mmCIF file of C-alpha atoms and ligand atoms in Angstrom:
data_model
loop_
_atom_site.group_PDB
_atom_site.id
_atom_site.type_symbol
_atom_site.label_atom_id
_atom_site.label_comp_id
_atom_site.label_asym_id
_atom_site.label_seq_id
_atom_site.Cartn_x
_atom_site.Cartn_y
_atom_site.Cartn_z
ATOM 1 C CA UNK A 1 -32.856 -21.430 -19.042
ATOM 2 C CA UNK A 2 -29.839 -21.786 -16.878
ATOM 3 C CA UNK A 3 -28.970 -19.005 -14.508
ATOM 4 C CA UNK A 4 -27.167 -18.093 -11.881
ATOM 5 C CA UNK A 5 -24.300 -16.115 -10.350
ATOM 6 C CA UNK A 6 -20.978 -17.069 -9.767
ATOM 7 C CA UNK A 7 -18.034 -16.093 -7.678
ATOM 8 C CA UNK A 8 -14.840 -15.245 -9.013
ATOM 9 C CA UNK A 9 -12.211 -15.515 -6.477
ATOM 10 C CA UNK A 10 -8.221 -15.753 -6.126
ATOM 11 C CA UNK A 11 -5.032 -13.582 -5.119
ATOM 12 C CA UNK A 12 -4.750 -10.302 -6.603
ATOM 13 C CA UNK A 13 -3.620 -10.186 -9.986
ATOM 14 C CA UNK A 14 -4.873 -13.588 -10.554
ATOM 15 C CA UNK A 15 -6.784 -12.280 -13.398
ATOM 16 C CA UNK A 16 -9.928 -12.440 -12.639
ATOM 17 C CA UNK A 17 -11.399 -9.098 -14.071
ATOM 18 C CA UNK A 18 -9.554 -9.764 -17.237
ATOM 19 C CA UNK A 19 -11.700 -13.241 -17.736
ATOM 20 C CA UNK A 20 -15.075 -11.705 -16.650
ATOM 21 C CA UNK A 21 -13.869 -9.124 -19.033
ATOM 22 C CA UNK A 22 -12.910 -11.464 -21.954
ATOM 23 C CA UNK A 23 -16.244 -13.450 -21.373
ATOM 24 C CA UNK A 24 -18.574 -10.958 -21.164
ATOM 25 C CA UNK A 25 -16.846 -8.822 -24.033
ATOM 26 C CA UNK A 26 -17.021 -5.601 -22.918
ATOM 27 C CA UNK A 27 -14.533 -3.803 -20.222
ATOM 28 C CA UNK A 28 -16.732 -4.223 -16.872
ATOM 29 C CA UNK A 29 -13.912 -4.177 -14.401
ATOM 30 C CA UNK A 30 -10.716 -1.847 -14.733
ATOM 31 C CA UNK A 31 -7.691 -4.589 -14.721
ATOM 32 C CA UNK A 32 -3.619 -3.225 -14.298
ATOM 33 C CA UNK A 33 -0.198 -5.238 -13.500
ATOM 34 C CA UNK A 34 -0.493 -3.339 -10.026
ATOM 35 C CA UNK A 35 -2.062 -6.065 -7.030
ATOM 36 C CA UNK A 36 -5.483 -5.008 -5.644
ATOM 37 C CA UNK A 37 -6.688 -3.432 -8.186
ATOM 38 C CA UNK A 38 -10.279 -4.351 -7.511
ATOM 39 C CA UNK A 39 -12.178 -2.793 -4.499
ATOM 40 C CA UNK A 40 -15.979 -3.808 -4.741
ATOM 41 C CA UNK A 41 -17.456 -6.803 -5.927
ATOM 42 C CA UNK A 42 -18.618 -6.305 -9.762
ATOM 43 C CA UNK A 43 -21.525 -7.758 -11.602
ATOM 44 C CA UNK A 44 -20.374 -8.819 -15.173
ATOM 45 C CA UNK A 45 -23.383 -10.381 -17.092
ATOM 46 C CA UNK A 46 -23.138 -12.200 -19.877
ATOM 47 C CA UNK A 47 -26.681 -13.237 -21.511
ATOM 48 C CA UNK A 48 -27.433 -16.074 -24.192
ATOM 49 C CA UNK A 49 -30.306 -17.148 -25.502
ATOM 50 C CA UNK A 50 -29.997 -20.178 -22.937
ATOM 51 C CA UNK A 51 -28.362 -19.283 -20.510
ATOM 52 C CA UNK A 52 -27.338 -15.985 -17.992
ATOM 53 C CA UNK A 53 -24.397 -16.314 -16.053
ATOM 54 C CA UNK A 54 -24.033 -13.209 -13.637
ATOM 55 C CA UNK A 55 -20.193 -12.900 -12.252
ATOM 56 C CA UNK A 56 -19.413 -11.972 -9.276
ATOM 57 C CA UNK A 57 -15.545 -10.396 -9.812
ATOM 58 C CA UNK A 58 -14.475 -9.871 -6.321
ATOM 59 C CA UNK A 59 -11.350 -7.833 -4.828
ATOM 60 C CA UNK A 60 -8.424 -10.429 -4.608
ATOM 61 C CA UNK A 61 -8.224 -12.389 -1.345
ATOM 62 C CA UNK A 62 -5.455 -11.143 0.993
ATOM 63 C CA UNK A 63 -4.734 -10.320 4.833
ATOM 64 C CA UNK A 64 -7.055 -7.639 6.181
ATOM 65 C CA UNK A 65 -4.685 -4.006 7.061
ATOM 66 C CA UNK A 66 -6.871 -1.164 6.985
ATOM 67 C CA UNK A 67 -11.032 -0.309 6.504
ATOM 68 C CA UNK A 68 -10.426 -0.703 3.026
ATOM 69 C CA UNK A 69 -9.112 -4.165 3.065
ATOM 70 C CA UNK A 70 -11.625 -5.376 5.812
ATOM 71 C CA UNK A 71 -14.134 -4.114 2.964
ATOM 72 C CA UNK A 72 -12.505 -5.880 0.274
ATOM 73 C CA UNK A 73 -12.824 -9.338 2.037
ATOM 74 C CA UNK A 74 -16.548 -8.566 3.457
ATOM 75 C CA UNK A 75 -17.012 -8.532 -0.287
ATOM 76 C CA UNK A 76 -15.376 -12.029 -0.768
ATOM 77 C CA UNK A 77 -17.382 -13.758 1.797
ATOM 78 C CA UNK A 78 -20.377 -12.024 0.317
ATOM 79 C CA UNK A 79 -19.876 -13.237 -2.503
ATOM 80 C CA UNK A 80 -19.186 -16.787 -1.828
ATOM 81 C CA UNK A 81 -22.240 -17.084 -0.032
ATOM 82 C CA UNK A 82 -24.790 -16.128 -2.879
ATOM 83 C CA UNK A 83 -22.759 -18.076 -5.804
ATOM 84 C CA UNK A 84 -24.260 -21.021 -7.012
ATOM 85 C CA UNK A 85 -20.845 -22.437 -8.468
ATOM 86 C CA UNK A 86 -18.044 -20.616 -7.439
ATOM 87 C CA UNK A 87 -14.308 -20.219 -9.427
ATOM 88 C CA UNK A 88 -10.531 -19.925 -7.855
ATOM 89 C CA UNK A 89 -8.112 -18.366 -10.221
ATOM 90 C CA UNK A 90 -4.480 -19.200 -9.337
ATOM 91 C CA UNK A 91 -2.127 -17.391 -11.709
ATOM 92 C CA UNK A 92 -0.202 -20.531 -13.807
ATOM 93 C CA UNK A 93 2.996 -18.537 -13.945
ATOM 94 C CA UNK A 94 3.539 -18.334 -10.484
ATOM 95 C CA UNK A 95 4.887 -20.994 -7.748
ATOM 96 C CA UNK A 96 2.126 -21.311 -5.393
ATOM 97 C CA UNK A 97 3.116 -20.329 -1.754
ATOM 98 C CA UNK A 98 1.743 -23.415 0.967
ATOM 99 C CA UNK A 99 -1.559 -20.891 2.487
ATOM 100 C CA UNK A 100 -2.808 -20.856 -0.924
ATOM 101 C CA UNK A 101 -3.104 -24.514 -1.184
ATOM 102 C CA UNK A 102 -4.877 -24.200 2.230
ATOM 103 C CA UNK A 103 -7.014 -21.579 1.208
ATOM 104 C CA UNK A 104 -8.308 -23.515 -1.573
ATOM 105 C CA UNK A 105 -8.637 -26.730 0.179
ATOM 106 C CA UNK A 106 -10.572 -24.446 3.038
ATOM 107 C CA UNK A 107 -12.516 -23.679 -0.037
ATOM 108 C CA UNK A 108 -13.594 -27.193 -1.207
ATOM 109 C CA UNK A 109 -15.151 -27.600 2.394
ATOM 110 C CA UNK A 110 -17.269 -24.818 1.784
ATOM 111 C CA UNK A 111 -18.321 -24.746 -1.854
ATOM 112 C CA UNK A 112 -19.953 -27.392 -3.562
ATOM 113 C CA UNK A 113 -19.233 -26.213 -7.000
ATOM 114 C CA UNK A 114 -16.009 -25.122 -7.304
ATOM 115 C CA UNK A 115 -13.947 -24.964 -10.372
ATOM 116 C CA UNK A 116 -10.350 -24.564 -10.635
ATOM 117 C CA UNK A 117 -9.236 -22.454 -13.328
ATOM 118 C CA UNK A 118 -5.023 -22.377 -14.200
ATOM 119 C CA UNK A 119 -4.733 -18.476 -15.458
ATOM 120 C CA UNK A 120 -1.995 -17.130 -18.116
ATOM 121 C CA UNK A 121 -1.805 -20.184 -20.000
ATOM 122 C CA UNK A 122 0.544 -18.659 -22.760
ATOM 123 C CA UNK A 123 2.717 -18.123 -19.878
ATOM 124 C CA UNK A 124 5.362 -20.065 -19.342
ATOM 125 C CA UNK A 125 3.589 -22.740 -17.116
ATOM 126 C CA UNK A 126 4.921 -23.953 -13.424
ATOM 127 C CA UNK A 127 3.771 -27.640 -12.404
ATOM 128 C CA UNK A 128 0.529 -27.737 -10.334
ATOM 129 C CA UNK A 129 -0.544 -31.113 -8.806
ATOM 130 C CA UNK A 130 -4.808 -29.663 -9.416
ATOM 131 C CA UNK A 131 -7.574 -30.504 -10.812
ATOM 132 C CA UNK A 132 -7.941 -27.831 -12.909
ATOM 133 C CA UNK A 133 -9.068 -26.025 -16.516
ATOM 134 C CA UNK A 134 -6.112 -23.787 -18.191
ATOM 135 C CA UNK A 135 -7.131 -20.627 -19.743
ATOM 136 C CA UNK A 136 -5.488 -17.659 -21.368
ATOM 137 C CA UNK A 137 -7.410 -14.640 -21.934
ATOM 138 C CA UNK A 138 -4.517 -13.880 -24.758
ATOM 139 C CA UNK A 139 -5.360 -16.283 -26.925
ATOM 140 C CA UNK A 140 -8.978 -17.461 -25.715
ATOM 141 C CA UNK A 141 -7.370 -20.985 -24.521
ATOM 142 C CA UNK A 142 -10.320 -23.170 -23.289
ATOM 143 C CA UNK A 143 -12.751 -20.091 -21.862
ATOM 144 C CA UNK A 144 -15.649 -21.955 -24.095
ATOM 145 C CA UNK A 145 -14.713 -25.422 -22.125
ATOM 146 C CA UNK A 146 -14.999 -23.170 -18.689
ATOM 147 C CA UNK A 147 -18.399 -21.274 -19.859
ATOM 148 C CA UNK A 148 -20.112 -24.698 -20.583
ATOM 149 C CA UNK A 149 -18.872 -26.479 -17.261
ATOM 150 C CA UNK A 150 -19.965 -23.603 -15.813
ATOM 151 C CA UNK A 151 -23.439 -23.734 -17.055
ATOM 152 C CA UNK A 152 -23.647 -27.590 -16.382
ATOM 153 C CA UNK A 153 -23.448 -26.352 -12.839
ATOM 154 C CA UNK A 154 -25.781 -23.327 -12.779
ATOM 155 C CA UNK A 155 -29.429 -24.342 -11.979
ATOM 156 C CA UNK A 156 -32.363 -24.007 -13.554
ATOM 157 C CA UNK A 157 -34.284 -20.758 -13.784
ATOM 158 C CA UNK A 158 -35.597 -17.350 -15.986
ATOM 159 C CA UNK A 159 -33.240 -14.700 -15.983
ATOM 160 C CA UNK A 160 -32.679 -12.391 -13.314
ATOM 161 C CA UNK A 161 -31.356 -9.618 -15.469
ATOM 162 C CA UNK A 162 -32.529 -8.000 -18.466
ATOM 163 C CA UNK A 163 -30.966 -9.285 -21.303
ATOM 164 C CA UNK A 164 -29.349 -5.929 -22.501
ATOM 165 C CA UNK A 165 -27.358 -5.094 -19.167
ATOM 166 C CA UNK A 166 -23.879 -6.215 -19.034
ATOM 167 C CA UNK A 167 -23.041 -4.592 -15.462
ATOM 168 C CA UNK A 168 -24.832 -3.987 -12.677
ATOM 169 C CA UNK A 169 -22.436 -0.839 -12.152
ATOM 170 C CA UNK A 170 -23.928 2.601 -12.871
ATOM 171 C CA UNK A 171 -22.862 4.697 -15.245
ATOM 172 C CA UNK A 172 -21.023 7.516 -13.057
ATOM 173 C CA UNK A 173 -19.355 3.941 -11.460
ATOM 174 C CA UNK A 174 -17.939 3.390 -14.653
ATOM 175 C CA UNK A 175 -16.302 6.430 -15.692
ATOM 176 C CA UNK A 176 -14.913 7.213 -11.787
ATOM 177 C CA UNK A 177 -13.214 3.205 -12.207
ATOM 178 C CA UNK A 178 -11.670 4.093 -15.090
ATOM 179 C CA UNK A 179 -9.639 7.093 -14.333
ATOM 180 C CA UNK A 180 -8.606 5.181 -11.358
ATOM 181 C CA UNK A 181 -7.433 2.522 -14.016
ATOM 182 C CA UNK A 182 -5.732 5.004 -16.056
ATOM 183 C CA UNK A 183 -4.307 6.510 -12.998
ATOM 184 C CA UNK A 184 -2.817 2.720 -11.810
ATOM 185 C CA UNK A 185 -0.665 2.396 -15.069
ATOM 186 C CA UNK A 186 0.180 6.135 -15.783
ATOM 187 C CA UNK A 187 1.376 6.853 -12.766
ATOM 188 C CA UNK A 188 3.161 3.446 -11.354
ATOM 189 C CA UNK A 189 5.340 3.537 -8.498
ATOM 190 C CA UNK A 190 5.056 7.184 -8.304
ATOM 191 C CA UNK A 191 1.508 7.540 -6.288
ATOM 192 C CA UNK A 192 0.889 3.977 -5.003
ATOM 193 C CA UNK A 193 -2.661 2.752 -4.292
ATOM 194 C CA UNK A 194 -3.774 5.313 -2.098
ATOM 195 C CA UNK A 195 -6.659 6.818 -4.496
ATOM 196 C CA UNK A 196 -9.922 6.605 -4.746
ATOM 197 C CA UNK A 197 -11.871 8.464 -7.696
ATOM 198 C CA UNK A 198 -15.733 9.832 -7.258
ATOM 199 C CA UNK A 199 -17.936 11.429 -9.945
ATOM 200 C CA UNK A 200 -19.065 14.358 -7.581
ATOM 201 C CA UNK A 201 -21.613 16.002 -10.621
ATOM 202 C CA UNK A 202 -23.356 14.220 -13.413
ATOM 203 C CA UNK A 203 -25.732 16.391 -15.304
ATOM 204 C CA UNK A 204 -27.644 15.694 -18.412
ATOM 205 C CA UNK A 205 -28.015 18.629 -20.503
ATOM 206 C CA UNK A 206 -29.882 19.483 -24.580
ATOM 207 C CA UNK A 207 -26.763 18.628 -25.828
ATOM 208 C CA UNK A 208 -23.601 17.529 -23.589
ATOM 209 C CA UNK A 209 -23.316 15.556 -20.089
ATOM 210 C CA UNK A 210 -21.751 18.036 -17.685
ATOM 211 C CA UNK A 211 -19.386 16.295 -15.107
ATOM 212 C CA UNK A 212 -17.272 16.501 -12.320
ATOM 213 C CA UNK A 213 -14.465 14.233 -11.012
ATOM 214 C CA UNK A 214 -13.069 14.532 -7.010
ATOM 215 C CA UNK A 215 -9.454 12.469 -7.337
ATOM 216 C CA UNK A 216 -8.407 11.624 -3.739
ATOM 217 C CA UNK A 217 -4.982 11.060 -2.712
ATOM 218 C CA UNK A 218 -3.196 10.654 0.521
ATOM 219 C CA UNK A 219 -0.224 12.946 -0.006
ATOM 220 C CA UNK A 220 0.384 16.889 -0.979
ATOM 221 C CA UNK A 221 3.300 15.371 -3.004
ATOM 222 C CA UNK A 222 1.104 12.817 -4.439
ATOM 223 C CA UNK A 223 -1.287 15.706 -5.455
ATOM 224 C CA UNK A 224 1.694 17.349 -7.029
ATOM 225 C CA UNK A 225 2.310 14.014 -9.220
ATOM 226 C CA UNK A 226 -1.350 13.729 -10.375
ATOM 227 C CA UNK A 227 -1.643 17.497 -11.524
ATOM 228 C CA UNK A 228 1.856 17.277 -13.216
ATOM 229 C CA UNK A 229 3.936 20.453 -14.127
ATOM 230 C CA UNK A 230 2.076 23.328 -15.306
ATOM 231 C CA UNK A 231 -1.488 21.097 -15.084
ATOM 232 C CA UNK A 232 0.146 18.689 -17.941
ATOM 233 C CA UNK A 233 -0.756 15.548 -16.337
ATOM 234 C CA UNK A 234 -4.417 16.373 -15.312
ATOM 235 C CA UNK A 235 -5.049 17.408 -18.695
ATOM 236 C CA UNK A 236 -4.063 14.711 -20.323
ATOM 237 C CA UNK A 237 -6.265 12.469 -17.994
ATOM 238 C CA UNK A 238 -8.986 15.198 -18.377
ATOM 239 C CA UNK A 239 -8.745 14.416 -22.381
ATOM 240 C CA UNK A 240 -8.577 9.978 -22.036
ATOM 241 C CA UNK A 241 -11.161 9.977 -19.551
ATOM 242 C CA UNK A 242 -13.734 13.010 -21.793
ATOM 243 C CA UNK A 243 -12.713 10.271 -24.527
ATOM 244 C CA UNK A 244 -14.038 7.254 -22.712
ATOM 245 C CA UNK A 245 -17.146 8.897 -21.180
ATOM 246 C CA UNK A 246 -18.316 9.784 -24.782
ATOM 247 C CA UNK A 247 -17.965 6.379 -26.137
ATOM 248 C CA UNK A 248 -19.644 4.972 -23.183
ATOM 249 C CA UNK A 249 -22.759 7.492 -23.628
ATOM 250 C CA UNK A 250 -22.859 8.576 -26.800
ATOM 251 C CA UNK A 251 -22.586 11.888 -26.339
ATOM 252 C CA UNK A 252 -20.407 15.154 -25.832
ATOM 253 C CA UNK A 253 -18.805 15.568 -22.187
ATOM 254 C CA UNK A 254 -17.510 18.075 -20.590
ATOM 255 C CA UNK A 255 -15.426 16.733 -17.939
ATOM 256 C CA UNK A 256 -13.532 18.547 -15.020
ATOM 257 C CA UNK A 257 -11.250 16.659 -12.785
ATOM 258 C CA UNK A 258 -9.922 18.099 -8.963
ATOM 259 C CA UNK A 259 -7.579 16.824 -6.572
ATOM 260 C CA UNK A 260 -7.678 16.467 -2.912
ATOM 261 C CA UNK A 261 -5.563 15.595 -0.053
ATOM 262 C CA UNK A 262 -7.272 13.213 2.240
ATOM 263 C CA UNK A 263 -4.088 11.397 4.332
ATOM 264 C CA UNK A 264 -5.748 9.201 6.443
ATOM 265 C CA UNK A 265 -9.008 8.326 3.929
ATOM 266 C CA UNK A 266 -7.984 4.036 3.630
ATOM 267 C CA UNK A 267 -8.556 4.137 7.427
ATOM 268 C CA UNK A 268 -11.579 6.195 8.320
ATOM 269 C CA UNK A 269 -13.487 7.634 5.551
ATOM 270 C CA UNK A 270 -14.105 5.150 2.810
ATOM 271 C CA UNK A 271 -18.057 5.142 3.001
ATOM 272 C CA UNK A 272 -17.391 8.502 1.954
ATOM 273 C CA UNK A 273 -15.513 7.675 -1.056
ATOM 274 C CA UNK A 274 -18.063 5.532 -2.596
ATOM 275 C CA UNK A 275 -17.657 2.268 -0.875
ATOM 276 C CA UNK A 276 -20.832 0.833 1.024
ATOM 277 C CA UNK A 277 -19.708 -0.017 4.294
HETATM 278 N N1 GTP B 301 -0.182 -13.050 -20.232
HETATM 279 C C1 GTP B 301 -1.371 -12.968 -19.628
HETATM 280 N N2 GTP B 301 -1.620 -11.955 -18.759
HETATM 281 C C2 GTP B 301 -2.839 -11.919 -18.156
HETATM 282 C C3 GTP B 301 -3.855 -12.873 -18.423
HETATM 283 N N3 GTP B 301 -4.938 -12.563 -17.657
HETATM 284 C C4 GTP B 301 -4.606 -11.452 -16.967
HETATM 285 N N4 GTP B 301 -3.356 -11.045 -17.255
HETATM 286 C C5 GTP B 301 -2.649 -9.868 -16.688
HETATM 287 O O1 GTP B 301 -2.548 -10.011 -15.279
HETATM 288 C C6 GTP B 301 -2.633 -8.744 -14.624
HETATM 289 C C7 GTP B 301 -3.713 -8.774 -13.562
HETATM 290 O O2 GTP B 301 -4.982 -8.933 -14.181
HETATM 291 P P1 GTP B 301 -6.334 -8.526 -13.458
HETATM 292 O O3 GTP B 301 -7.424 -9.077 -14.310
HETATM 293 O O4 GTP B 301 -6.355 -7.078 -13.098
HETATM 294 O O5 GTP B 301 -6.211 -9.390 -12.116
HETATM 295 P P2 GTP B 301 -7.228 -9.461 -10.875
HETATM 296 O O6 GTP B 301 -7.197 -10.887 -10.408
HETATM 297 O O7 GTP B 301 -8.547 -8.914 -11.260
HETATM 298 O O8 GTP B 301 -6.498 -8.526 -9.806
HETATM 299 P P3 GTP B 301 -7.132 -7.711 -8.562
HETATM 300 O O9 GTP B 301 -8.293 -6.923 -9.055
HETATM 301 O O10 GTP B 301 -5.998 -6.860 -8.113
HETATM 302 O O11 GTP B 301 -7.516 -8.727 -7.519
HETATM 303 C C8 GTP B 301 -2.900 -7.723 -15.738
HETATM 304 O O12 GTP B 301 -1.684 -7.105 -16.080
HETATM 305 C C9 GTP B 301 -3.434 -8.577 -16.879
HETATM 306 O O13 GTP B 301 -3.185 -8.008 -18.156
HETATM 307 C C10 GTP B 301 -3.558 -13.925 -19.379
HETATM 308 O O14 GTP B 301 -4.369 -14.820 -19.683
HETATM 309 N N5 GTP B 301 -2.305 -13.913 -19.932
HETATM 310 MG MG1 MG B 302 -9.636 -7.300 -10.503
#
C-alpha cells in the first residue's frame, strides 16, 4: 500500500489542525481563532484500505521568543526532516507579507515534495501568483484532489500504524489539549496564551475513571479569571471537559480541575509541563 508521513507546515492560524482534522474525521488537534495554538507536533492518521497517510500537524512557524517557542520550531524542523512529502498552508484570505514568500521558496530547496495548499477557500480570496491547490475545510473544497496528490507522492510500503489508531496522542494528552482549547475561546483576551494544562491523576476504577487536572497560569489575576466568581467558571469547565472525557472513553468521569500560579513557566519549566525538551 502507500504510506507515509507528511508534514503539515505554515503560519499560525493557517489552518492546519482544522484540515488534519477534517481529513482524518475525528478532532485530533484542538484548533481556535487565537495564533499558536499548537505546541507539539501531532500524529493524525488516517487509514484506507490502500493507503495510510500519517500527518505530522506541527506548531505554526514563527520567530523563536522564549523555551516554548524554541520548542515549537525544534518540532518544525523535526518534522520536515522525517516527511516524505511535505505541505505549506498559507491562509487565502490574507495578503502574504515578503518573508513568507522566502520561507516557502527556502522550502522548495529543501523538500522534494512539497505541495502548496491555498486555505479558507470560501473566504473571500486575495490574488496569489502560486502553484497551488485551494481548499476549504467549510465546505470540503478539493481536500479529495489534495488526499490523492498526496498519495501519488507517498512511497510504497505496509502500514506503520495499526489500522484502528487515529492519533498517536495518549489518552490523558487528549483530554489535558482540550481544556486548553476550551480555555483559548472561553476566556479570549482575558488570560492570553500563558497556560499550559496537565492531567496530574488518571485512575481506572470498577466503574468510573478518576482524574485530576493541574491548569497553569502565569498570573494570580489570571488565576482569579480561570476560577471565576464564586468557582462559576471552573465549574463550568469542570462540567464540558467531564462531558468530553466520557465520550472519548466511554465511561463515567469524575474530573477535578486546580489552578496554579507558575509566572515564569514559558521560560524555564516547560519539560515540566508536559513538553519533551
Ligand atoms: N472560514 C474558514 N475558516 C477556517 C478554515 N480552516 C480553518 N479555519 C479557521 O482558522 C482558525 C485557525 O485554524 P487552526 O486549524 O487552529 O490553525 P493552525 O494553522 O492549526 O494554527 P496554529 O495551531 O496556531 O499554528 C480557526 O478559527 C479555524 O476555524 C476554512 O477552511 N475556512
Ligand atoms: Mg494548530
Amino acid at each position: 500500500m502507500k504510506c507515509g508521513y507528511v508534514a503539515v507546515l505554515g503560519l499560525s492560524n493557517a489552518g492546519k489542525s482544522s484540515l488534519v482534522n477534517y481529513i482524518i474525521g475525528e478532532e485530533v488537534a484542538i484548533v481556535s481563532h487565537r495564533r499558536q495554538t499548537t505546541r507539539n507536533s501531532i500524529l493524525g492518521i488516517k487509514t484506507c484500505k490502500d493507503y495510510q497517510i500519517i500527518f505530522i500537524d506541527t506548531p505554526g512557524v514563527h520567530h523563536s521568543k522564549n523555551s516554548l517557542d524554541k520548542y515549537m520550531m525544534k518540532n518544525v524542523r523535526s518534522a520536515i526532516a522525517s516527511a516524505d512529502v511535505v505541505l505549506y498552508l498559507y491562509d487565502g484570505s490574507l495578503k502574504m507579507e515578503d518573508e513568507e514568500y522566502e520561507y516557502i521558496e527556502t522550502l522548495r530547496g529543501k523538500c522534494e515534495n512539497l505541495i502548496l495548499v491555498q486555505t479558507k477557500s470560501d473566504k473571500k480570496q486575495v490574488e496569489f501568483n502560486l502553484d497551488s491547490i485551494s481548499v476549504s475545510v467549510v465546505n470540503g473544497k478539493n481536500i479529495d484532489l489534495l488526499v490523492n496528490k498526496i498519495i501519488e507522492l507517498l512511497p510504497e510500503q505496509n502500514a506503520i500504524y495499526d489500522e484502528d489508531l487515529y492519533t498517536s496522542q495518549s489518552v490523558s494528552l487528549l483530554i489535558a489539549e482540550k481544556l486548553r482549547g476550551i480555555m483559548l475561546e472561553k476566556f479570549d483576551k482575558e488570560v492570553p496564551h500563558g497556560i499550559a494544562v496537565l492531567v496530574t491523576k488518571f485512575e481506572e476504577k470498577d466503574n468510573l475513571i478518576d482524574i485530576e487536572m493541574e491548569i497553569i497560569c502565569e498570573r494570580e489575576q489570571h488565576k482569579g479569571i480561570i476560577i471565576g466568581k464564586s468557582g462559576t467558571n471552573l465549574k463550568k469547565l469542570g462540567i464540558e471537559i467531564r462531558e468530553y472525557a466520557e465520550k472519548l472513553l466511554d465511561k463515567k468521569c469524575v474530573i477535578k480541575l486546580f489552578v496554579k500560579v507558575d509566572k515564569d513557566w514559558r521560560n524555564k519549566n516547560i519539560g515540566q509541563y508536559g513538553y519533551n525538551i
